[in-house]
XYZ file of C-alpha atoms in Angstrom:
336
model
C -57.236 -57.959 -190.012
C -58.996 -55.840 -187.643
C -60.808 -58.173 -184.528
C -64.393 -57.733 -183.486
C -63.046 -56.058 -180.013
C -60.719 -53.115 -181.561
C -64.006 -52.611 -184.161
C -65.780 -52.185 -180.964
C -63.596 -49.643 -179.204
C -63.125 -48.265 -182.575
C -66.752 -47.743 -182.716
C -67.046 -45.859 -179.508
C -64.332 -43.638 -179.969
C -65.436 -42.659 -183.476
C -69.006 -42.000 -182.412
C -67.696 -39.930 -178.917
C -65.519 -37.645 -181.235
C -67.655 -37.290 -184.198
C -71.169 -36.545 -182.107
C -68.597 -34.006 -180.256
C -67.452 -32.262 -183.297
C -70.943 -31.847 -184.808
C -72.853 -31.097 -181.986
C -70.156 -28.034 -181.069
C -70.732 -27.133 -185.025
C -74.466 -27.206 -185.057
C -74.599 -24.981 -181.717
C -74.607 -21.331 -183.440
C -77.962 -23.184 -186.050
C -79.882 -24.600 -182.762
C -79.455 -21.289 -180.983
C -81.381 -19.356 -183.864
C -83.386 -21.959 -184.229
C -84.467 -24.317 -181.838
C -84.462 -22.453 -178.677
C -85.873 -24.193 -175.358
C -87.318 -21.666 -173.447
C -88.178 -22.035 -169.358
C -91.872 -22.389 -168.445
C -93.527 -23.878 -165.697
C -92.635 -27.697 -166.594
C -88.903 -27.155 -167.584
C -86.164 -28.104 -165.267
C -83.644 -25.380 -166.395
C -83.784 -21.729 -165.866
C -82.320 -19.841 -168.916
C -83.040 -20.336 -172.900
C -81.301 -23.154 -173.581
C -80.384 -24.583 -177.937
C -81.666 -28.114 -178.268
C -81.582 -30.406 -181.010
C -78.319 -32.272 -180.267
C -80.106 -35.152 -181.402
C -78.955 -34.493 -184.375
C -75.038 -35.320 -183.680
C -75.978 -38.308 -181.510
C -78.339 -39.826 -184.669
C -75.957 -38.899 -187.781
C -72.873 -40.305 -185.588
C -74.388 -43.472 -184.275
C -75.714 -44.146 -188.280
C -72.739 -43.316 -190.120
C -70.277 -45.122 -187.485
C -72.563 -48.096 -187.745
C -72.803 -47.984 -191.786
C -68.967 -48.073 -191.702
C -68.534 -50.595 -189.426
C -71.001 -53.246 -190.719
C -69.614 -52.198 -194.260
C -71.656 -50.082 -196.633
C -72.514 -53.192 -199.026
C -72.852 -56.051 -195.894
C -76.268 -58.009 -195.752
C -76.105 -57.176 -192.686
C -76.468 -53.257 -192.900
C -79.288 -53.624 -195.528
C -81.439 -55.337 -193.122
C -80.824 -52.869 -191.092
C -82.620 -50.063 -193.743
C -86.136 -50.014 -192.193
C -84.540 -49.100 -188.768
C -82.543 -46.557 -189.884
C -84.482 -45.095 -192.425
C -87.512 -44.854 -189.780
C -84.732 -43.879 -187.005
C -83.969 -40.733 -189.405
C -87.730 -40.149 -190.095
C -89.074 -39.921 -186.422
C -86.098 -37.571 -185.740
C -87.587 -35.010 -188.118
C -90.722 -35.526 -186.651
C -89.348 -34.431 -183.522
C -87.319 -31.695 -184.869
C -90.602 -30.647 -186.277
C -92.068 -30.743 -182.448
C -89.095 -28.932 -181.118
C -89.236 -26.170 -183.694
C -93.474 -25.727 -183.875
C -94.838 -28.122 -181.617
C -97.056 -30.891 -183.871
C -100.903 -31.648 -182.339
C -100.781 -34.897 -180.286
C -102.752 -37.393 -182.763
C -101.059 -36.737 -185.682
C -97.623 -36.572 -183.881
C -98.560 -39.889 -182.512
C -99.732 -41.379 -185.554
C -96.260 -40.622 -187.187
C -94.441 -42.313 -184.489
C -96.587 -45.648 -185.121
C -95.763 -45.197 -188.852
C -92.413 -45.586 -188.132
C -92.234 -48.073 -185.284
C -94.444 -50.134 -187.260
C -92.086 -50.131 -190.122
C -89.299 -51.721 -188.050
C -91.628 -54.257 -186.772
C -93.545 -55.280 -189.255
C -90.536 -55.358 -192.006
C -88.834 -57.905 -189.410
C -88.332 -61.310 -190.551
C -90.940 -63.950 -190.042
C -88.387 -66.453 -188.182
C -87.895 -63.437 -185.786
C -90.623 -64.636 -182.834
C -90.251 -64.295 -179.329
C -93.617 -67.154 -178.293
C -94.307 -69.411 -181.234
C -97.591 -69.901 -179.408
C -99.043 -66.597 -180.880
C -99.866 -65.723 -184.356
C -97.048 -63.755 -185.990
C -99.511 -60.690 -186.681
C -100.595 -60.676 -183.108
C -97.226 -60.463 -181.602
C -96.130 -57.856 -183.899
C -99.074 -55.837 -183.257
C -98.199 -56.265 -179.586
C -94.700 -55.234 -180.169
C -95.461 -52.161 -182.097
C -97.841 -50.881 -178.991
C -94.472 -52.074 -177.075
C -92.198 -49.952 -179.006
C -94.247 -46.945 -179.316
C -94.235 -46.426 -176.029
C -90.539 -47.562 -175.067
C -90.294 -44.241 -177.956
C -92.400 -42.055 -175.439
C -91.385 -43.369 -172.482
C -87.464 -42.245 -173.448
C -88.980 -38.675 -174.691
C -90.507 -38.361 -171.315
C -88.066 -39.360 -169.409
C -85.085 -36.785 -170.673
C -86.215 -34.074 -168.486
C -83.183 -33.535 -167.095
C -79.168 -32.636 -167.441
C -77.596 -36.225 -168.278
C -80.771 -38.088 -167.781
C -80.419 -40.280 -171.063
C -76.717 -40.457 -170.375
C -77.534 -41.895 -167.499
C -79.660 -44.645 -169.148
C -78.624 -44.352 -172.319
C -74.675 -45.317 -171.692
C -75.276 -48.378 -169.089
C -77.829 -49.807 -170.890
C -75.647 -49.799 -173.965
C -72.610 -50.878 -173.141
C -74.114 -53.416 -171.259
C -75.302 -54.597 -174.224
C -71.962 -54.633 -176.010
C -70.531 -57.011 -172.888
C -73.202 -59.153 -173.810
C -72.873 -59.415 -177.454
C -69.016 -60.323 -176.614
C -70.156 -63.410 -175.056
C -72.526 -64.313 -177.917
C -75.979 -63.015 -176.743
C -76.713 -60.727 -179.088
C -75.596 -60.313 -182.976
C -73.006 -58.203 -184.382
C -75.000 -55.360 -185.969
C -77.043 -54.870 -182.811
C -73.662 -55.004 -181.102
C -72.047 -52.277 -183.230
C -75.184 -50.342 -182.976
C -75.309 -50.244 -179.337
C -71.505 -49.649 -179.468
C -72.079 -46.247 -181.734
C -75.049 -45.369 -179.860
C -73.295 -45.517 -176.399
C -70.244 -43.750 -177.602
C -72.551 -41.122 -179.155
C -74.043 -39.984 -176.240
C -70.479 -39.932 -174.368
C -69.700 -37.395 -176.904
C -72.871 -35.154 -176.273
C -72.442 -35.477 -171.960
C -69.873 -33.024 -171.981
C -72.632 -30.539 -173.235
C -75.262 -31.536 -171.804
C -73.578 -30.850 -167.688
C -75.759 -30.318 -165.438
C -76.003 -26.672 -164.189
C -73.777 -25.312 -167.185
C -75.792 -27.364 -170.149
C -75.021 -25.748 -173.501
C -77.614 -28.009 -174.975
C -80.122 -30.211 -174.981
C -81.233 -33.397 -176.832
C -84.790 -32.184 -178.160
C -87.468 -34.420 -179.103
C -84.861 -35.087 -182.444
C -82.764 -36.618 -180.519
C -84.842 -38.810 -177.830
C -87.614 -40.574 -180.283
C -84.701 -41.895 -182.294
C -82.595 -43.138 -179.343
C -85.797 -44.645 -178.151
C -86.393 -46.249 -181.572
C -82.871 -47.663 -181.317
C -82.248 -48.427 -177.675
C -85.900 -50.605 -178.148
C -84.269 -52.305 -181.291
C -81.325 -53.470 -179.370
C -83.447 -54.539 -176.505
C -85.708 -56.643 -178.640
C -82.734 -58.104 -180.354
C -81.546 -58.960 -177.217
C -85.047 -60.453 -176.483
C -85.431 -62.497 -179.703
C -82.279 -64.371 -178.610
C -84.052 -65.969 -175.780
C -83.007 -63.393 -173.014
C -86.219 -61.324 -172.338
C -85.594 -61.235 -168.949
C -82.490 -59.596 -169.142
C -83.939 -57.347 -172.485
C -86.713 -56.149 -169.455
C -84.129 -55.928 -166.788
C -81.849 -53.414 -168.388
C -85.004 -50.221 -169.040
C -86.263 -51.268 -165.921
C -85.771 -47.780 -164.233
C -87.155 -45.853 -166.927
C -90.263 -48.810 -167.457
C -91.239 -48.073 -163.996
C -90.889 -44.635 -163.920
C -92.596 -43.462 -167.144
C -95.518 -46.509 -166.557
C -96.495 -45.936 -163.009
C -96.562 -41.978 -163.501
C -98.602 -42.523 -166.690
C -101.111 -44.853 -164.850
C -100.900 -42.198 -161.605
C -102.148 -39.507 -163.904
C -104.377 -41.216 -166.055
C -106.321 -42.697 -162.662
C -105.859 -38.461 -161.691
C -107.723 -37.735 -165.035
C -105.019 -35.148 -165.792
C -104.171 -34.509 -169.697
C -101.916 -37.121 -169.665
C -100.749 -36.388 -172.949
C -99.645 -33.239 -172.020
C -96.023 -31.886 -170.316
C -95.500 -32.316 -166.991
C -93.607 -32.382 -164.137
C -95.072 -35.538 -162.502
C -91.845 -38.347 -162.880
C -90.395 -39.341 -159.551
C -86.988 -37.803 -160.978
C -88.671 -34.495 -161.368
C -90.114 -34.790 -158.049
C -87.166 -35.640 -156.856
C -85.223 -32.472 -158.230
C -88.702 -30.492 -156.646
C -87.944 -32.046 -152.635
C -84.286 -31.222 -152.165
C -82.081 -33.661 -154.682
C -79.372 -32.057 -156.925
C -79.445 -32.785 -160.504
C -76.330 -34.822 -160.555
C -77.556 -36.592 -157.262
C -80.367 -37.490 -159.303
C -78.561 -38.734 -162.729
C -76.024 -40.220 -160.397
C -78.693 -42.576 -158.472
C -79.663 -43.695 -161.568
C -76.698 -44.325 -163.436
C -76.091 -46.455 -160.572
C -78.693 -47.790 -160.386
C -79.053 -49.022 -164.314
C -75.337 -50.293 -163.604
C -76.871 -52.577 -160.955
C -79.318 -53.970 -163.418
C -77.134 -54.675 -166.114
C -75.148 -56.830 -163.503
C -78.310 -58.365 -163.083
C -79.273 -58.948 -166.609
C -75.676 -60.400 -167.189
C -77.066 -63.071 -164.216
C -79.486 -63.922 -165.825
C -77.769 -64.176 -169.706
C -75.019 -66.683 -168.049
C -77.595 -68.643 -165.601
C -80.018 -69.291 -168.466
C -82.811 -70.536 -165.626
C -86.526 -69.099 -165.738
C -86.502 -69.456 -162.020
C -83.421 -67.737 -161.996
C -85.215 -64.924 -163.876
C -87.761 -64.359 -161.906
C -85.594 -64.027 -158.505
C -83.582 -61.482 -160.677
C -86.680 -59.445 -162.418
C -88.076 -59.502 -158.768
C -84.514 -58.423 -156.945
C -84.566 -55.820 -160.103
C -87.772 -54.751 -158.908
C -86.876 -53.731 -155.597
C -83.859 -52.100 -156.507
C -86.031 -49.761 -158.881
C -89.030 -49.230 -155.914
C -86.349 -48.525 -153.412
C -84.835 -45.672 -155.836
C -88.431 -44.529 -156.750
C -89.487 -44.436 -153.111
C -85.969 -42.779 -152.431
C -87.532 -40.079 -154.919
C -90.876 -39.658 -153.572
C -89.670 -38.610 -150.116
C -87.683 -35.933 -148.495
C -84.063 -36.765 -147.116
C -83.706 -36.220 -143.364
């Protein structure tokens, strides 16, 4: 019999080698296709295929399937994720292809976030003090923009590799010590080994790809499952500790521009990481800060998993904090 930690590994590799096979197979489709052409926002410099998505999404599903077992209870409760995972991918295909007017773009997205949440058992509550409806609302405005916030924040070469592979492997650590259940577990597992498979792609300076919108509402969809699973367990600190970068970033940007009156809905190139790339950093510099930087917070959120202490918590969201200003203020300013 096969243990939980070789299923694991397993996992991983199966997702790395599989996203890698189909992403190099789908590369001659996206090029006709689904061609990212430089403007004034973009980051990169040549027409560039996107829609990698695609591998990272059909490998993280079908590893997962397999792993949980096509007929386990435990995959069929999983149906409303994936089948609204799968469905806000072709909305951003959609996007990437013929780009899709804001409202009813948006309106899709809550369709399908709002499928996951509401089809979510009723013993599944994070505060008891709430009404069920209320807290579901309030996690369906929470997840809709965790889906966003991930879209806008892959602007760059290994961006959500960056974020992406920390934050779920992290995840797997924890589930090995009992904080989070095996399907979420497996899922992060497929997910993180996923986008291992699409990095080598995705360089930066010789990217042969890019995720597309296909590709970064789903991961957001997924990544926010995990998260809240991780949450529902009684560890919301550390489920709020691990996105903290990319909270920050995408929510005091939003808040900057909205306060600006700019379109916020619109593209830009307004995220410290984007600035950052504008005053001097190198891409990799850039990825590389924060890929550190998430792998200090996950050391962080395992803190505050084994010291199970709300004042404990709040010295490690507020040490968190700091970490994530310093990096922020590190990308608002030009180096010496």
């Amino acid at each position: 019999m096969i243990g939980p930690d070789l299923v694991l590994l397993l996992a991983i590799i199966s997702a790395a080698v599989g996203c890698s096979v189909l992403t190099w197979a789908l590369m001659p489709l996206l090029a006709r296709y689904a061609l990212a052409r430089p403007n004034a926002r973009s980051s990169h410099k040549i027409p560039t295929p996107q829609g990698a998505g695609i591998a990272i999404i059909t490998a993280t599903l079908i590893v997962t399937t397999f792993a949980l077992g096509p007929s386990a209870p435990a995959l069929l409760a999983l149906i409303p994720l994936f089948a609204a995972a799968i469905v806000i991918g072709i909305v951003g295909a959609a996007d990437d292809i013929r780009q899709i007017p804001v409202l009813p773009r948006f309106a899709l997205q809550a369709l399908c976030v709002g499928a996951v949440v509401f089809t979510m058992p009723a013993d599944q509550q994070m505060i008891q003090a709430l009404p069920l409806w209320l807290e579901r609302v309030v996690l369906l405005i929470g997840g809709l923009w965790f889906v966003n916030l991930v879209n806008f924040m892959d602007g760059l070469d290994w961006m959500t590799v960056a974020e992406g592979v920390p934050v779920t492997f992290a995840l797997v650590v924890f589930g090995l010590f009992g904080a989070l259940s095996q399907p979420s577990m497996l899922l992060a597992a497929a997910l993180g080994g996923a986008l291992l498979g699409f990095a080598p792609f995705n360089r930066p300076g010789s990217a042969k790809v890019f995720l597309g919108d296909v590709g970064s509402l789903p991961i957001g969809l997924l990544l926010g499952w995990c998260l809240l699973q991780l949450a529902l367990q009684g560890f919301v600190a550390a489920a709020l500790l691990l996105p903290l970068y990319y909270l920050a970033d995408s929510t005091l940007t939003l808040l900057r521009r909205m306060l600006r009156r700019e379109p916020f809905w619109l593209a830009h190139r307004s995220h410290f990481y984007q600035k950052a790339t504008d005053i001097g950093f190198s891409v990799r510099e850039v990825v590389g800060m924060v890929c550190l930087t998430n792998l200090a917070l996950a050391v962080l959120a395992g803190a505050s998993i084994a010291l199970k202490s709300i004042a404990a918590d709040c010295m490690l969201l507020a040490l968190g904090g700091a970490i994530v200003v310093a990096l922020l203020m590190r990308f608002a300013h030009r180096r010496a």
